[in-house]
CSV table of C-alpha atoms in Angstrom, one decimal:
chain,number,residue,atom,x,y,z
E,10,MET,CA,-11.2,-3.6,6.5
E,11,SER,CA,-10.8,0.1,6.1
E,12,ARG,CA,-13.7,2.6,6.4
E,13,PHE,CA,-16.4,-0.2,6.8
E,14,ASN,CA,-18.4,2.0,9.2
E,15,ASN,CA,-18.4,4.9,6.7
E,16,THR,CA,-19.6,3.1,3.6
E,17,ASP,CA,-22.9,1.7,2.4
E,18,LEU,CA,-21.5,-0.7,-0.2
E,19,MET,CA,-18.7,-3.2,-0.2
E,20,LEU,CA,-17.2,-5.7,-2.6
E,21,LEU,CA,-17.2,-9.3,-1.3
E,22,LEU,CA,-15.3,-12.3,-2.7
E,23,ALA,CA,-16.9,-15.7,-2.0
E,24,ARG,CA,-16.2,-19.2,-3.2
E,25,THR,CA,-19.2,-20.3,-5.2
E,26,THR,CA,-17.7,-23.5,-6.6
E,27,PRO,CA,-16.0,-26.0,-4.2
E,28,LEU,CA,-12.2,-26.1,-4.4
E,29,ASP,CA,-12.2,-29.8,-5.4
E,30,LYS,CA,-14.4,-29.0,-8.4
E,31,VAL,CA,-12.1,-26.5,-10.1
E,32,GLU,CA,-8.9,-26.8,-12.1
E,33,LYS,CA,-7.1,-23.9,-10.4
E,34,ARG,CA,-7.5,-22.4,-6.9
E,35,THR,CA,-8.2,-19.0,-8.5
E,36,HIS,CA,-11.3,-20.4,-10.3
E,37,GLY,CA,-14.8,-20.7,-8.7
E,38,ILE,CA,-14.6,-17.4,-6.7
E,39,SER,CA,-17.3,-14.9,-7.4
E,40,LEU,CA,-17.5,-11.2,-6.8
E,41,PHE,CA,-20.6,-9.6,-5.2
E,42,LEU,CA,-21.7,-6.0,-4.3
E,43,ILE,CA,-23.1,-5.9,-0.8
E,44,ASP,CA,-25.3,-3.2,0.6
E,45,THR,CA,-24.1,-3.1,4.2
E,46,ARG,CA,-27.4,-1.4,5.3
E,47,GLU,CA,-29.3,-4.5,4.5
E,48,VAL,CA,-27.2,-7.3,6.0
E,49,GLY,CA,-28.4,-6.9,9.6
E,50,LYS,CA,-26.2,-9.1,11.9
E,51,GLY,CA,-24.8,-10.9,8.8
E,52,ILE,CA,-21.8,-8.8,9.1
E,53,GLU,CA,-20.5,-7.4,12.4
E,54,SER,CA,-17.5,-5.2,12.8
E,55,THR,CA,-15.1,-4.4,15.6
E,56,THR,CA,-13.0,-1.3,15.4
E,57,ILE,CA,-9.2,-1.8,15.6
E,58,SER,CA,-7.4,1.1,17.2
E,59,THR,CA,-4.3,2.2,15.3
E,60,MET,CA,-1.8,5.0,15.5
E,61,LEU,CA,-2.6,6.1,11.9
E,62,GLY,CA,-6.0,7.7,12.6
E,63,GLY,CA,-7.8,5.6,10.0
E,64,ASP,CA,-11.0,3.6,10.3
E,65,THR,CA,-9.8,0.1,10.5
E,66,ASN,CA,-12.1,-2.8,11.3
E,67,GLN,CA,-12.2,-6.5,11.9
E,68,LEU,CA,-15.2,-8.1,10.2
E,69,PHE,CA,-17.2,-11.2,11.3
E,70,PHE,CA,-19.5,-12.9,8.8
E,71,ASN,CA,-22.4,-14.7,10.4
E,72,ASP,CA,-24.3,-17.0,7.9
E,73,LEU,CA,-24.5,-14.1,5.5
E,74,GLU,CA,-26.8,-14.8,2.6
E,75,VAL,CA,-25.9,-13.0,-0.6
E,76,PRO,CA,-28.7,-12.6,-3.3
E,77,GLU,CA,-27.8,-13.8,-6.8
E,78,GLU,CA,-28.6,-10.3,-8.2
E,79,CYS,CA,-25.6,-9.0,-6.2
E,80,LEU,CA,-23.2,-10.9,-8.5
E,81,ILE,CA,-20.7,-8.7,-10.5
E,82,GLY,CA,-19.3,-10.0,-13.7
E,83,GLU,CA,-19.0,-13.7,-14.6
E,84,GLU,CA,-19.7,-16.3,-11.9
E,85,GLY,CA,-16.5,-18.0,-10.8
E,86,ARG,CA,-14.2,-15.3,-12.3
E,87,GLY,CA,-14.5,-12.7,-9.5
E,88,LEU,CA,-10.9,-12.9,-8.4
E,89,TYR,CA,-9.7,-11.8,-11.8
E,90,CYS,CA,-12.1,-8.8,-11.7
E,91,VAL,CA,-10.6,-7.8,-8.4
E,92,MET,CA,-7.0,-8.3,-9.6
E,93,ASP,CA,-7.6,-5.9,-12.5
E,94,GLY,CA,-8.8,-3.3,-9.9
E,95,MET,CA,-5.7,-4.0,-7.8
E,96,VAL,CA,-3.4,-2.7,-10.6
E,97,ALA,CA,-5.0,0.7,-10.3
E,98,GLU,CA,-4.7,0.4,-6.5
E,99,ARG,CA,-1.0,-0.4,-6.8
E,100,ILE,CA,-0.4,2.7,-8.9
E,101,LEU,CA,-2.5,4.9,-6.5
E,102,VAL,CA,-0.6,3.7,-3.5
E,103,SER,CA,2.7,4.2,-5.2
E,104,GLY,CA,1.8,7.9,-5.7
E,105,SER,CA,0.8,8.1,-2.0
E,106,ALA,CA,4.1,6.7,-1.0
E,107,LEU,CA,5.9,9.1,-3.2
E,108,GLY,CA,4.1,12.0,-1.7
E,109,ASN,CA,5.2,10.8,1.8
E,110,GLY,CA,8.8,10.4,0.6
E,111,LYS,CA,9.0,13.8,-0.9
E,112,TRP,CA,7.5,15.4,2.3
E,113,PHE,CA,10.3,13.6,4.3
E,114,ILE,CA,12.9,15.0,1.9
E,115,ASP,CA,11.6,18.5,2.1
E,116,GLN,CA,11.5,18.4,5.9
E,117,ALA,CA,15.0,16.8,6.2
E,118,VAL,CA,16.6,19.4,3.9
E,119,LYS,CA,14.9,22.3,5.7
E,120,TYR,CA,16.0,21.1,9.1
E,121,ALA,CA,19.5,20.2,7.9
E,122,ASN,CA,20.0,23.7,6.5
E,123,GLU,CA,18.5,25.4,9.6
E,124,ARG,CA,20.0,23.4,12.4
E,125,VAL,CA,23.5,24.8,13.3
E,126,VAL,CA,25.9,22.7,15.5
E,127,PHE,CA,29.5,23.7,16.0
E,128,ASN,CA,29.0,26.9,13.9
E,129,ARG,CA,27.9,25.0,10.8
E,130,PRO,CA,24.6,23.6,9.5
E,131,ILE,CA,24.3,19.9,10.0
E,132,GLY,CA,23.5,19.5,6.3
E,133,GLN,CA,27.1,20.3,5.6
E,134,ASN,CA,28.1,17.0,7.2
E,135,GLN,CA,28.2,14.1,4.8
E,136,GLY,CA,26.7,11.8,7.4
E,137,ILE,CA,23.5,13.9,7.2
E,138,GLN,CA,23.7,15.0,3.6
E,139,PHE,CA,24.4,11.7,1.8
E,140,PRO,CA,21.4,9.6,3.1
E,141,ILE,CA,19.0,12.4,2.1
E,142,ALA,CA,20.5,12.6,-1.3
E,143,GLN,CA,20.4,8.9,-1.8
E,144,ALA,CA,16.7,8.7,-0.7
E,145,TYR,CA,15.9,11.5,-3.1
E,146,MET,CA,17.5,9.6,-6.0
E,147,GLU,CA,15.6,6.5,-5.1
E,148,LEU,CA,12.3,8.4,-5.1
E,149,GLN,CA,13.1,9.9,-8.5
E,150,ALA,CA,13.8,6.4,-10.0
E,151,ALA,CA,10.6,4.9,-8.3
E,152,GLU,CA,8.5,7.7,-9.7
E,153,ALA,CA,9.6,7.0,-13.2
E,154,LEU,CA,8.5,3.4,-12.9
E,155,MET,CA,5.2,4.5,-11.4
E,156,TYR,CA,4.5,6.7,-14.4
E,157,LYS,CA,5.4,3.9,-16.7
E,158,ALA,CA,2.9,1.7,-15.0
E,159,ALA,CA,0.2,4.4,-15.1
E,160,SER,CA,0.8,5.0,-18.8
E,161,LYS,CA,0.4,1.3,-19.6
E,162,PHE,CA,-2.8,1.2,-17.5
E,163,ASP,CA,-4.2,4.3,-19.2
E,164,ASN,CA,-3.6,2.7,-22.6
E,165,ASN,CA,-5.2,-0.7,-21.6
E,166,LEU,CA,-1.9,-2.5,-21.7
E,167,GLN,CA,-0.7,-5.2,-19.3
E,168,ALA,CA,0.5,-3.2,-16.3
E,169,GLY,CA,0.4,-5.7,-13.5
E,170,ALA,CA,4.1,-6.3,-13.2
E,171,ASP,CA,5.1,-2.6,-13.5
E,172,ALA,CA,2.4,-1.6,-11.0
E,173,ASN,CA,3.6,-4.1,-8.4
E,174,MET,CA,7.2,-3.2,-8.9
E,175,ALA,CA,6.4,0.5,-8.7
E,176,LYS,CA,4.5,0.0,-5.4
E,177,TYR,CA,7.5,-1.9,-4.0
E,178,LEU,CA,10.1,0.6,-5.0
E,179,CYS,CA,8.0,3.7,-4.1
E,180,SER,CA,7.3,2.3,-0.6
E,181,GLU,CA,10.9,1.3,-0.1
E,182,ALA,CA,12.2,4.7,-1.3
E,183,ALA,CA,9.6,6.5,0.9
E,184,TYR,CA,10.7,4.5,3.9
E,185,HIS,CA,14.4,5.3,3.3
E,186,ALA,CA,13.4,9.0,3.1
E,187,ALA,CA,11.6,8.6,6.4
E,188,GLU,CA,14.6,7.0,8.0
E,189,ALA,CA,16.9,9.8,6.7
E,190,CYS,CA,14.5,12.4,8.0
E,191,MET,CA,14.3,10.8,11.4
E,192,GLN,CA,18.1,10.7,11.6
E,193,THR,CA,18.4,14.3,10.5
E,194,HIS,CA,16.0,15.5,13.2
E,195,GLY,CA,17.5,13.3,15.9
E,196,GLY,CA,15.6,13.4,19.1
E,197,TYR,CA,13.3,16.1,17.8
E,198,ALA,CA,11.8,13.4,15.4
E,199,ALA,CA,9.8,12.2,18.4
E,200,ALA,CA,8.3,15.6,19.1
E,201,ASN,CA,4.7,15.7,17.8
E,202,GLU,CA,5.1,19.3,16.5
E,203,TYR,CA,7.3,18.0,13.7
E,204,HIS,CA,4.9,15.1,12.7
E,205,ILE,CA,7.9,13.0,11.7
E,206,ASN,CA,7.0,10.1,14.0
E,207,ARG,CA,3.4,9.9,12.7
E,208,LYS,CA,4.5,10.1,9.1
E,209,TRP,CA,7.2,7.6,9.7
E,210,MET,CA,4.6,5.1,10.8
E,211,GLN,CA,2.6,5.7,7.6
E,212,ALA,CA,5.7,5.1,5.5
E,213,ARG,CA,6.5,1.9,7.3
E,214,MET,CA,3.0,0.6,6.9
E,215,MET,CA,3.2,1.0,3.1
E,216,LYS,CA,5.8,-1.7,3.0
E,217,ILE,CA,3.2,-4.2,4.2
E,218,ALA,CA,-0.2,-2.7,3.2
E,219,PRO,CA,-2.2,-3.0,1.1
E,220,ILE,CA,0.2,-5.7,-0.1
E,221,SER,CA,3.4,-6.7,1.5
E,222,SER,CA,6.8,-6.4,-0.2
E,223,ASN,CA,7.3,-10.1,0.1
E,224,LEU,CA,4.2,-10.9,-2.0
E,225,ILE,CA,5.4,-8.5,-4.7
E,226,LEU,CA,8.8,-10.2,-4.7
E,227,SER,CA,7.2,-13.6,-5.1
E,228,HIS,CA,5.0,-12.2,-7.9
E,229,VAL,CA,8.0,-10.8,-9.8
E,230,GLY,CA,10.0,-14.0,-9.2
E,231,GLN,CA,7.2,-16.3,-10.5
E,232,HIS,CA,5.3,-14.3,-13.1
E,233,VAL,CA,8.1,-12.0,-14.5
E,234,LEU,CA,11.2,-14.1,-14.0
E,235,LYS,CA,9.4,-17.4,-14.5
E,236,MET,CA,10.9,-19.1,-11.5
E,237,PRO,CA,9.0,-21.8,-9.5
E,238,ARG,CA,6.1,-20.7,-7.2
E,239,SER,CA,7.5,-20.0,-3.8
E,240,TYR,CA,4.4,-20.6,-1.7
């Protein structure tokens, strides 16, 4: 969990109706608001060291008792409350990925125009120029879908599919921009002063967090294209 040590409140999903007592696996799960200052040893965290500089933790629940008054929404329908919130998260993360991707494009173009080899800027070479141009076009297309999802969400329309697809395409486009930027800088991409290596890691992580690309593909396959459930 991110930023557990820097927050006082957390949302917790817990099954309140046994699995064999519900019609669907998504039923019988309730949502609670937990005050982490009052749980004592009910929740213990261990910090996971990462290269991204974020506060990432592994949580251990030790016979945690949750008061009934902590319930949010309807009992047994908590997963659906969280899923509604995840639509906004998908759109937010899409924007973050786009920001990364645009940064990579800016850095790649700048370096490609400034770096001169054999009396010509390396950006004049199609092997450098074309991957940057392709990544830029992918970012533009992904951004359009992100704004489509955001518009639907703002107008209380069903935006789940568009939000998931936007997150997928934005993270993919940002990663392609990162790869193009890495290739453009060559060995200098590993130099900390350029920040390319650090930002590349962020772009790569967005393909798997907060939701992996494979889960989005399965969502589109099942819920949009109406194919059989794949897992």
